[in-house]
JSON list of C-alpha atoms in Angstrom, two decimals:
[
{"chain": "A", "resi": 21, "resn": "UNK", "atom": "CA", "xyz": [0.44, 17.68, -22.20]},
{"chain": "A", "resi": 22, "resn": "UNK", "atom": "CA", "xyz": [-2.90, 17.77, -20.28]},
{"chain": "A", "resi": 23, "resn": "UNK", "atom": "CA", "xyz": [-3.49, 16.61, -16.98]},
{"chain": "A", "resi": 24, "resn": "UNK", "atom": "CA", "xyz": [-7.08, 15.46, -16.52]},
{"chain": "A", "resi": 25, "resn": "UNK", "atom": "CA", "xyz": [-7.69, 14.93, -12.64]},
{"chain": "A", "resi": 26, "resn": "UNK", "atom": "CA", "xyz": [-11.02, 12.51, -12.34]},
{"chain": "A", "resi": 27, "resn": "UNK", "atom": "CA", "xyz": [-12.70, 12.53, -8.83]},
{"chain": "A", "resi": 28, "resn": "UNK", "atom": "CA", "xyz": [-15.67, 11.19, -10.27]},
{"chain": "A", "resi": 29, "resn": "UNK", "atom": "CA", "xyz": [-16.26, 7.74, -8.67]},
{"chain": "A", "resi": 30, "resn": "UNK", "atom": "CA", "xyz": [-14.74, 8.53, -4.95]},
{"chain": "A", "resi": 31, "resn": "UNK", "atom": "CA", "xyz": [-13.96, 12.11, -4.61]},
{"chain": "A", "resi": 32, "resn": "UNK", "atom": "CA", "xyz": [-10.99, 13.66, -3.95]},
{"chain": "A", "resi": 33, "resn": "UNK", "atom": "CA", "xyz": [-8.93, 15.14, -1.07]},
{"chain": "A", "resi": 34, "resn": "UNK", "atom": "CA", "xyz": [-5.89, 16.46, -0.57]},
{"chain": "A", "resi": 35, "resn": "UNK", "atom": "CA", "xyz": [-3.94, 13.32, 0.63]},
{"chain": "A", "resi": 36, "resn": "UNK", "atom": "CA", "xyz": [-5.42, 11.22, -2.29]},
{"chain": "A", "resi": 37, "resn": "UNK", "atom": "CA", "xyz": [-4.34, 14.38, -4.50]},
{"chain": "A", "resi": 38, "resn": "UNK", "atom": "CA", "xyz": [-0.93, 14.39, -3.49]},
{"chain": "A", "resi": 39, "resn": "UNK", "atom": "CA", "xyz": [-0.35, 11.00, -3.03]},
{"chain": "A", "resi": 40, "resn": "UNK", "atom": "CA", "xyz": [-1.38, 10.46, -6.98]},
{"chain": "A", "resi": 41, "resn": "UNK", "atom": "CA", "xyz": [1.03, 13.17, -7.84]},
{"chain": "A", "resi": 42, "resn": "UNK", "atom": "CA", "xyz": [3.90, 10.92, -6.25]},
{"chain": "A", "resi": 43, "resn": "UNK", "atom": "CA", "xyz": [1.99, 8.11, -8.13]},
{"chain": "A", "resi": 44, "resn": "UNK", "atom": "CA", "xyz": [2.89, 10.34, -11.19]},
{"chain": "A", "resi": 45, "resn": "UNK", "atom": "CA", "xyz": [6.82, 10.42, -10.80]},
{"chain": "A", "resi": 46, "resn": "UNK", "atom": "CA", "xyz": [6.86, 13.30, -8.66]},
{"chain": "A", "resi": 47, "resn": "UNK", "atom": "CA", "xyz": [9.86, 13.10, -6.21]},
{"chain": "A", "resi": 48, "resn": "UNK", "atom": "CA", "xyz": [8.57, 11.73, -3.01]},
{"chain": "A", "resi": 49, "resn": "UNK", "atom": "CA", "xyz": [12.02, 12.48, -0.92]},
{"chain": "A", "resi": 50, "resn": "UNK", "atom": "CA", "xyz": [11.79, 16.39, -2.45]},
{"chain": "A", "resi": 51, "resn": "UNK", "atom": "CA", "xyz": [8.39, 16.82, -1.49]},
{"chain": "A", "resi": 52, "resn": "UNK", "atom": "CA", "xyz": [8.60, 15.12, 2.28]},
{"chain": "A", "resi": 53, "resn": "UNK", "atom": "CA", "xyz": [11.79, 17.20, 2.72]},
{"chain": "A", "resi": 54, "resn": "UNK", "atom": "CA", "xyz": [9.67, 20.53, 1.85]},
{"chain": "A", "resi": 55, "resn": "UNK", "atom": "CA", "xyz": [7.00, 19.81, 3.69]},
{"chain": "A", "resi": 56, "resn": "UNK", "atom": "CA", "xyz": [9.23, 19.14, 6.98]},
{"chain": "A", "resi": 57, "resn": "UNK", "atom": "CA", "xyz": [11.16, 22.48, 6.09]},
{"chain": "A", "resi": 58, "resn": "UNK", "atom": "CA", "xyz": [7.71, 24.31, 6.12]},
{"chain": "A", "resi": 59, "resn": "UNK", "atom": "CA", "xyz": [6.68, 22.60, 9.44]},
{"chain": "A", "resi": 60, "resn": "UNK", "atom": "CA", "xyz": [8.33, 25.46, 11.22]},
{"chain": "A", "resi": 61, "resn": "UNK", "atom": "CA", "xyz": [5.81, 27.89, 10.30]},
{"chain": "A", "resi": 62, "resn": "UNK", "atom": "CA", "xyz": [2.80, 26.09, 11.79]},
{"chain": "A", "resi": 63, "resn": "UNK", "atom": "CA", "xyz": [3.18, 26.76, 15.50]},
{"chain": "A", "resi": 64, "resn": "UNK", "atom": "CA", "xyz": [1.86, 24.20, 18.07]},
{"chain": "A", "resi": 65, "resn": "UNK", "atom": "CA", "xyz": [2.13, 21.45, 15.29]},
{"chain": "A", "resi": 66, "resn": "UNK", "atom": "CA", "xyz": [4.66, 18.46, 14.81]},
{"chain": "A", "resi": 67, "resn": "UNK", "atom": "CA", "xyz": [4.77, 15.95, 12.23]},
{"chain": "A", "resi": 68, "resn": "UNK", "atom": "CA", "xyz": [5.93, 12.44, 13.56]},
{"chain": "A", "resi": 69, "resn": "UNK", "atom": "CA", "xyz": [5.35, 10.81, 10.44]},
{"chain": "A", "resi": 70, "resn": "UNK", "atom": "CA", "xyz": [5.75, 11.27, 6.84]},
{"chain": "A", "resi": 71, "resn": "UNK", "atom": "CA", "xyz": [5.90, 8.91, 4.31]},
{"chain": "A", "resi": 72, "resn": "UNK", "atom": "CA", "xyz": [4.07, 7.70, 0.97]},
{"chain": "A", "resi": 73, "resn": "UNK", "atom": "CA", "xyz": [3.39, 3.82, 0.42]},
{"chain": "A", "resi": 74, "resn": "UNK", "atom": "CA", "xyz": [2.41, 1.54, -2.55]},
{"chain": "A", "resi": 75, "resn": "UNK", "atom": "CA", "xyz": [-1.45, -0.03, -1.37]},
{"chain": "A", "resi": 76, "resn": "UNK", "atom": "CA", "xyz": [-3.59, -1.97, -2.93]},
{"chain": "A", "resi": 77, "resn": "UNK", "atom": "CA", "xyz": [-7.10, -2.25, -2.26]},
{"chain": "A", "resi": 78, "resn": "UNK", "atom": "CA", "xyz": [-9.80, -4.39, -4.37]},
{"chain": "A", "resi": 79, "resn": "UNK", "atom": "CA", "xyz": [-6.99, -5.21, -7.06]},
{"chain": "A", "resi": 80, "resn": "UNK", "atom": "CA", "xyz": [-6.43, -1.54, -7.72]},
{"chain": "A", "resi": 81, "resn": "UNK", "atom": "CA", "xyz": [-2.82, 0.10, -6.79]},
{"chain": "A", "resi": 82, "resn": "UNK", "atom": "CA", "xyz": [-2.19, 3.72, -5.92]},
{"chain": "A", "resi": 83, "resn": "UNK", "atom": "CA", "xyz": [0.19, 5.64, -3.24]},
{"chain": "A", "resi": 84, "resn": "UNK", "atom": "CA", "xyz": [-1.07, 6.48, 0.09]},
{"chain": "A", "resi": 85, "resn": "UNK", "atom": "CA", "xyz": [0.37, 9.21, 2.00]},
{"chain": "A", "resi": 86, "resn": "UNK", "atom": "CA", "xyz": [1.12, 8.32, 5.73]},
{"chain": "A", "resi": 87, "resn": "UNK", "atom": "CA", "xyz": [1.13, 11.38, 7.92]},
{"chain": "A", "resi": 88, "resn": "UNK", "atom": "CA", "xyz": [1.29, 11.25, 11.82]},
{"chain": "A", "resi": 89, "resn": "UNK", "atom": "CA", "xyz": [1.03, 14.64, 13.65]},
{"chain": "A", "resi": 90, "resn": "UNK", "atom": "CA", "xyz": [1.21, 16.08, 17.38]},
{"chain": "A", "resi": 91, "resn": "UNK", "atom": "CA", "xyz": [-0.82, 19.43, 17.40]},
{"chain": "A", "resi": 92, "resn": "UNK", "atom": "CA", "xyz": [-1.99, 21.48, 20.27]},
{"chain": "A", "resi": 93, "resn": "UNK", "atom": "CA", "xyz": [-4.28, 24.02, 18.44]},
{"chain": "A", "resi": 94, "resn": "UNK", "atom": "CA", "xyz": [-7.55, 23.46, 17.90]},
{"chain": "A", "resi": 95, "resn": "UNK", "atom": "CA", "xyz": [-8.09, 26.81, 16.12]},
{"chain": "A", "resi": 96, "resn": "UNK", "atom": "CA", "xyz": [-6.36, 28.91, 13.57]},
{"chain": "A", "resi": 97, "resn": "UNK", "atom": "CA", "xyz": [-7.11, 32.40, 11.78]},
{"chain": "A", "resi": 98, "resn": "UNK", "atom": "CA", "xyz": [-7.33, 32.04, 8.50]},
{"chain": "A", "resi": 99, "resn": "UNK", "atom": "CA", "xyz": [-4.29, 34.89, 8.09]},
{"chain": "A", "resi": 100, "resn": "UNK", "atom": "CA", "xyz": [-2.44, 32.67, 10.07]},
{"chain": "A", "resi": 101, "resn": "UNK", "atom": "CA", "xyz": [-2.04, 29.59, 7.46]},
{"chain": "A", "resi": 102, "resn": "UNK", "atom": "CA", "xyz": [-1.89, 32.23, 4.76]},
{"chain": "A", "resi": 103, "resn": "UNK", "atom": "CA", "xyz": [1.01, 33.30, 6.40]},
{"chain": "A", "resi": 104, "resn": "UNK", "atom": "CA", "xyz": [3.05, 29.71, 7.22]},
{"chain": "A", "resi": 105, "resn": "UNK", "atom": "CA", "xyz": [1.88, 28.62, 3.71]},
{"chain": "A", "resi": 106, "resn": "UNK", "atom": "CA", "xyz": [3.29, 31.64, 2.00]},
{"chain": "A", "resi": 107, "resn": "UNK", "atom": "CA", "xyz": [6.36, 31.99, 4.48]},
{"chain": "A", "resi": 108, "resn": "UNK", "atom": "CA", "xyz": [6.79, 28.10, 3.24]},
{"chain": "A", "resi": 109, "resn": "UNK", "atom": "CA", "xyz": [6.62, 28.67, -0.64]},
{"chain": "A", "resi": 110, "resn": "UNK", "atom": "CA", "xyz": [9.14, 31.58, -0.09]},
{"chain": "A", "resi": 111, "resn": "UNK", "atom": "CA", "xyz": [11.49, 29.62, 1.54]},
{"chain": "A", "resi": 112, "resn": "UNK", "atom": "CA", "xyz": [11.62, 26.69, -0.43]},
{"chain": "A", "resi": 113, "resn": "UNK", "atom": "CA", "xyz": [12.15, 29.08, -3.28]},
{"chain": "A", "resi": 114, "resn": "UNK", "atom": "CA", "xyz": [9.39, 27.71, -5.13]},
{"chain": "A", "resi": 115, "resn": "UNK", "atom": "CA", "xyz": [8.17, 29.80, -8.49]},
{"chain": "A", "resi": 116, "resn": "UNK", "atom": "CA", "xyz": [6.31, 32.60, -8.97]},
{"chain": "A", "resi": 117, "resn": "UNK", "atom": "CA", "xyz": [3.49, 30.39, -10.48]},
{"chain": "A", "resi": 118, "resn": "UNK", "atom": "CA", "xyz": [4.22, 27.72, -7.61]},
{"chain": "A", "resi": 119, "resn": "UNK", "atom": "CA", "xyz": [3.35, 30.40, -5.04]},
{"chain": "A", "resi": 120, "resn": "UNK", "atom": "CA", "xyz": [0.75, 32.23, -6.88]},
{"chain": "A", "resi": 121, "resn": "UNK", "atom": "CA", "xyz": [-1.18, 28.34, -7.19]},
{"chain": "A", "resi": 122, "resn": "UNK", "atom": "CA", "xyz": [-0.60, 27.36, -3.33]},
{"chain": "A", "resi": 123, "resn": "UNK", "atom": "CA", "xyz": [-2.03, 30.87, -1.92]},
{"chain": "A", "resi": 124, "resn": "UNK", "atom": "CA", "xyz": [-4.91, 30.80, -4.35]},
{"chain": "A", "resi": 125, "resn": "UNK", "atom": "CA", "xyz": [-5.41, 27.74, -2.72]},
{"chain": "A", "resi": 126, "resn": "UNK", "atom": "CA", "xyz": [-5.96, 28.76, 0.68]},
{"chain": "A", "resi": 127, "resn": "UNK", "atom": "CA", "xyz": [-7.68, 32.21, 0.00]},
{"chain": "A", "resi": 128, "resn": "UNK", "atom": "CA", "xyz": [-10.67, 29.72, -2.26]},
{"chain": "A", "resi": 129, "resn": "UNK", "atom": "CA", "xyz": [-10.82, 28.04, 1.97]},
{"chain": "A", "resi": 130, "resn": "UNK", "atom": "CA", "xyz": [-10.96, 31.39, 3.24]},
{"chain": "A", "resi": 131, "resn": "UNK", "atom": "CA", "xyz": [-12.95, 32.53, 0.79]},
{"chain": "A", "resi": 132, "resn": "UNK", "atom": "CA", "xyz": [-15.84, 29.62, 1.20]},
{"chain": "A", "resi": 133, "resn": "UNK", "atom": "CA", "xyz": [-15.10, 29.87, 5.15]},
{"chain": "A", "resi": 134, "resn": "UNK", "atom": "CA", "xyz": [-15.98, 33.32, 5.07]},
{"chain": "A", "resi": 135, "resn": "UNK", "atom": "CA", "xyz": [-19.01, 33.18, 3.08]},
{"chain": "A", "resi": 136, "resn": "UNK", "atom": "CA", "xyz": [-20.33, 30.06, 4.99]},
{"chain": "A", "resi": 137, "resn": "UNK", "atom": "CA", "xyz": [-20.15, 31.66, 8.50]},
{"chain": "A", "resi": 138, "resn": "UNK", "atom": "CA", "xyz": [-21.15, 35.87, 6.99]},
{"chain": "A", "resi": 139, "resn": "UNK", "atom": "CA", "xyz": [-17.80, 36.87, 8.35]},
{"chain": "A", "resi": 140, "resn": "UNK", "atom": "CA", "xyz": [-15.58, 38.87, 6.43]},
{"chain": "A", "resi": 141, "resn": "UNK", "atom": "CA", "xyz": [-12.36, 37.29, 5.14]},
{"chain": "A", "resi": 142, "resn": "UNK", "atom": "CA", "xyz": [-10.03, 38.91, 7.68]},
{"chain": "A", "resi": 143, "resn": "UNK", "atom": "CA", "xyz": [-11.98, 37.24, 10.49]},
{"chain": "A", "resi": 144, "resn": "UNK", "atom": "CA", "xyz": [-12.25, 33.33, 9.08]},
{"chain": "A", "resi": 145, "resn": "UNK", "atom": "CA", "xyz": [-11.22, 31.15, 12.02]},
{"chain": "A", "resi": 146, "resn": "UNK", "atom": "CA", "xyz": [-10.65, 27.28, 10.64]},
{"chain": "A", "resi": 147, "resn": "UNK", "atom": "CA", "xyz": [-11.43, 24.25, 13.23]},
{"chain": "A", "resi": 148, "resn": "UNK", "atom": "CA", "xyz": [-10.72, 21.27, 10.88]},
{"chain": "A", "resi": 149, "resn": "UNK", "atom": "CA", "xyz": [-8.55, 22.84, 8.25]},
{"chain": "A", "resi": 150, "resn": "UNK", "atom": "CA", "xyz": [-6.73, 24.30, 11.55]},
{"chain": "A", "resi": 151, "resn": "UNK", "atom": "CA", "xyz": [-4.81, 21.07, 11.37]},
{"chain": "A", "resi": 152, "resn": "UNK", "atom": "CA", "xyz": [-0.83, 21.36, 9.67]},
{"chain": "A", "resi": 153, "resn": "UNK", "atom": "CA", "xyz": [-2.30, 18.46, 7.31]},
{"chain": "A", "resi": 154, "resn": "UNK", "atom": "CA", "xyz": [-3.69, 21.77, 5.80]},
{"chain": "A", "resi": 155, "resn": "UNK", "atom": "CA", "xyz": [-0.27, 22.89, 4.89]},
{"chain": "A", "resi": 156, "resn": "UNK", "atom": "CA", "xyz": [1.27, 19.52, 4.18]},
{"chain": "A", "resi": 157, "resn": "UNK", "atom": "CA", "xyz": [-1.81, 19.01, 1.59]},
{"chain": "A", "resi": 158, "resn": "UNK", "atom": "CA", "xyz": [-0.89, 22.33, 0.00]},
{"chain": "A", "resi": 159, "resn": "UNK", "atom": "CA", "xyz": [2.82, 22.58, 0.02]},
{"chain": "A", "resi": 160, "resn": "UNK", "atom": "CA", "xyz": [3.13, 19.02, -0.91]},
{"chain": "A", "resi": 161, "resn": "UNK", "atom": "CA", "xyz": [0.74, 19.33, -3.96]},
{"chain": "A", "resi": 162, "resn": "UNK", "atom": "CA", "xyz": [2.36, 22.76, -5.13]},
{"chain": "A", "resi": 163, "resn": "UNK", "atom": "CA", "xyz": [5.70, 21.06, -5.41]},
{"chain": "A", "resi": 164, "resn": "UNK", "atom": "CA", "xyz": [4.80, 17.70, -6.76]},
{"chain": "A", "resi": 165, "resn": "UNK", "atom": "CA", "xyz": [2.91, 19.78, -9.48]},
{"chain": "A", "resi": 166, "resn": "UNK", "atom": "CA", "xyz": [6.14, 22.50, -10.13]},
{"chain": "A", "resi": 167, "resn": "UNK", "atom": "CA", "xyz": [8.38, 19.09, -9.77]},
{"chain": "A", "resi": 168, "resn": "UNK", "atom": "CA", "xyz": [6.54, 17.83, -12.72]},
{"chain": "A", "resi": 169, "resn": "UNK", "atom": "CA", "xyz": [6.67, 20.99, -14.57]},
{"chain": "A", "resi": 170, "resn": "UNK", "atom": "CA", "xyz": [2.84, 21.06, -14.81]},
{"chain": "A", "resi": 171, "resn": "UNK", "atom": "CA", "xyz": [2.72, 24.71, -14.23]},
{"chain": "A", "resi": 172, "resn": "UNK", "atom": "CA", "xyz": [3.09, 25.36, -17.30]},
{"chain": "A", "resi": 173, "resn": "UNK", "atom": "CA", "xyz": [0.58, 22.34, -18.69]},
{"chain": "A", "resi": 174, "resn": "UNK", "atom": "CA", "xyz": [-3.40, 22.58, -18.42]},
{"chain": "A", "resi": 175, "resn": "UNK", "atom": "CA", "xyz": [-5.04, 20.97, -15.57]},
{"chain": "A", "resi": 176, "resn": "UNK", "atom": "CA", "xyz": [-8.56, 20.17, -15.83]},
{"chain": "A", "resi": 177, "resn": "UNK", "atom": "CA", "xyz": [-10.25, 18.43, -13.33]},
{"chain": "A", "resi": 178, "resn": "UNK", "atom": "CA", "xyz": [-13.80, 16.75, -13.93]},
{"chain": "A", "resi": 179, "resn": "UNK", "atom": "CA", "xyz": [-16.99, 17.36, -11.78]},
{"chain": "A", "resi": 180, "resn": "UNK", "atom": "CA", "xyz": [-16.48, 15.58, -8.14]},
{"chain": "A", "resi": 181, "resn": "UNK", "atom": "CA", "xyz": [-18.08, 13.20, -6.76]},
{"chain": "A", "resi": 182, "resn": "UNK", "atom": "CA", "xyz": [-20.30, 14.37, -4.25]},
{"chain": "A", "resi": 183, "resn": "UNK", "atom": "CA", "xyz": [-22.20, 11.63, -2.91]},
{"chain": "A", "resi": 184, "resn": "UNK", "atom": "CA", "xyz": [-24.90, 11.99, 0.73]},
{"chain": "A", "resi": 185, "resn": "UNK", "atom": "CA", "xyz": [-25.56, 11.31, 3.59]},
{"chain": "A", "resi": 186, "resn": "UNK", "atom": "CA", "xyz": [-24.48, 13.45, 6.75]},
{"chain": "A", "resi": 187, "resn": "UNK", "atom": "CA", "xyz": [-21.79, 14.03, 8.85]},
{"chain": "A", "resi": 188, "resn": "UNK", "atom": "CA", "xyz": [-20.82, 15.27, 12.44]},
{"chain": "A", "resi": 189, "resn": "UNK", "atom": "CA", "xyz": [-18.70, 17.86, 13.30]},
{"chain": "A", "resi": 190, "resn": "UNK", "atom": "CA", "xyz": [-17.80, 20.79, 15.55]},
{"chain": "A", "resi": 191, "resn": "UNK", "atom": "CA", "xyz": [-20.27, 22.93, 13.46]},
{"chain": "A", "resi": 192, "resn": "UNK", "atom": "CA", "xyz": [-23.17, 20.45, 14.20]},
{"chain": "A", "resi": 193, "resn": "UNK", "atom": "CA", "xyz": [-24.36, 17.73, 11.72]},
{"chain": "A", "resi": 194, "resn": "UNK", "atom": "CA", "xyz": [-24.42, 18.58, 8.35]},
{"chain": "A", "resi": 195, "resn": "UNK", "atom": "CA", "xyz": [-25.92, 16.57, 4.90]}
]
C-alpha cells in the first residue's frame, strides 16, 4: 500500500493531518484516549475538549478535530516538548518506529527554529508551537498512523501548497 498525502490545493496542518487519518479508519476513541494520557507531560496545559466531527463545507466532507485547551505558558524550550512528547510515546507503549517518527518530528521544529533565530538547538524557545496542540498534533498523528499499520507502508506526500500574503505574529509580520 502507498499513502499519498496531497496538500496541494489548501495546505496542510497538523489538525487537518490528523483529522484525515481518523477520516481513514483510524480509531478516533484510541487516539483521544492517548492524547489525554500524554496531557500529563505538558505542564501548565489542560485540554477541555477533544473530539473529531463529520463537516461539510462547499459539498465536500472530511473530519474536523475539535480541541479546546486552558494553558498558562506562553513559552516552552524546545527540550521541554521533546521531553513530554517522548515521555508520551513511551508510555503509551507505542513502537520503536512510532517513537522514532514522532521525535523526528519535533527535532525537524527544533531544527528549523534553531536555524531561523542562529541559536543552537539546545537553546530553541517555541512561542506558537509552545501550545499542547503541539503534542496533541504529534501524538495523535503517530498513533493514527501505527493504528493503521502505515509504519511499515510508504508515505509520500506531494509539494504543499504555499500560497502569500503576510501574517502577524509575536515575531513581527512576516510574508
Amino acid at each position: 500500500m502507498v499513502l499519498v498525502i496531497d496538500p496541494q490545493i489548501a495546505g496542510i496542518s497538523g489538525d487537518m493531518l490528523l483529522s484525515s487519518l481518523i477520516d481513514l479508519g483510524a480509531d478516533k476513541e484510541k487516539i483521544i484516549d492517548g492524547i489525554k494520557k500524554s496531557e500529563k507531560f505538558f505542564s501548565n496545559s489542560t485540554i477541555t475538549k477533544i473530539d473529531f466531527q463529520k463537516t461539510k463545507k462547499r459539498g465536500i466532507e472530511a473530519v474536523q478535530l475539535l480541541l479546546e485547551i486552558d494553558e498558562n505558558s506562553h513559552e516552552r524550550k524546545g527540550s521541554e516538548i521533546k521531553k513530554a512528547i517522548n515521555d508520551s510515546t513511551l508510555n503509551l507503549g507505542l513502537s520503536d518506529k512510532a517513537k522514532t517518527f514522532a521525535e523526528s518530528c519535533i527535532n525537524s521544529l527544533i531544527s528549523s527554529e534553531s536555524k531561523i533565530h542562529g541559536v543552537p538547538e539546545d537553546s530553541v524557545h517555541f512561542h506558537e508551537a509552545s501550545s499542547i496542540d503541539t503534542l496533541v498534533d504529534i501524538v495523535g498523528i503517530t498513533i493514527a498512523l501505527e493504528d493503521l499499520g502505515l509504519f511499515d507502508e510508504k508515505i509520500i506526500s506531494m509539494p504543499v501548497s504555499v500560497g502569500g500574503g503576510s501574517v502577524t505574529f509575536s515575531h513581527g509580520t512576516m510574508s
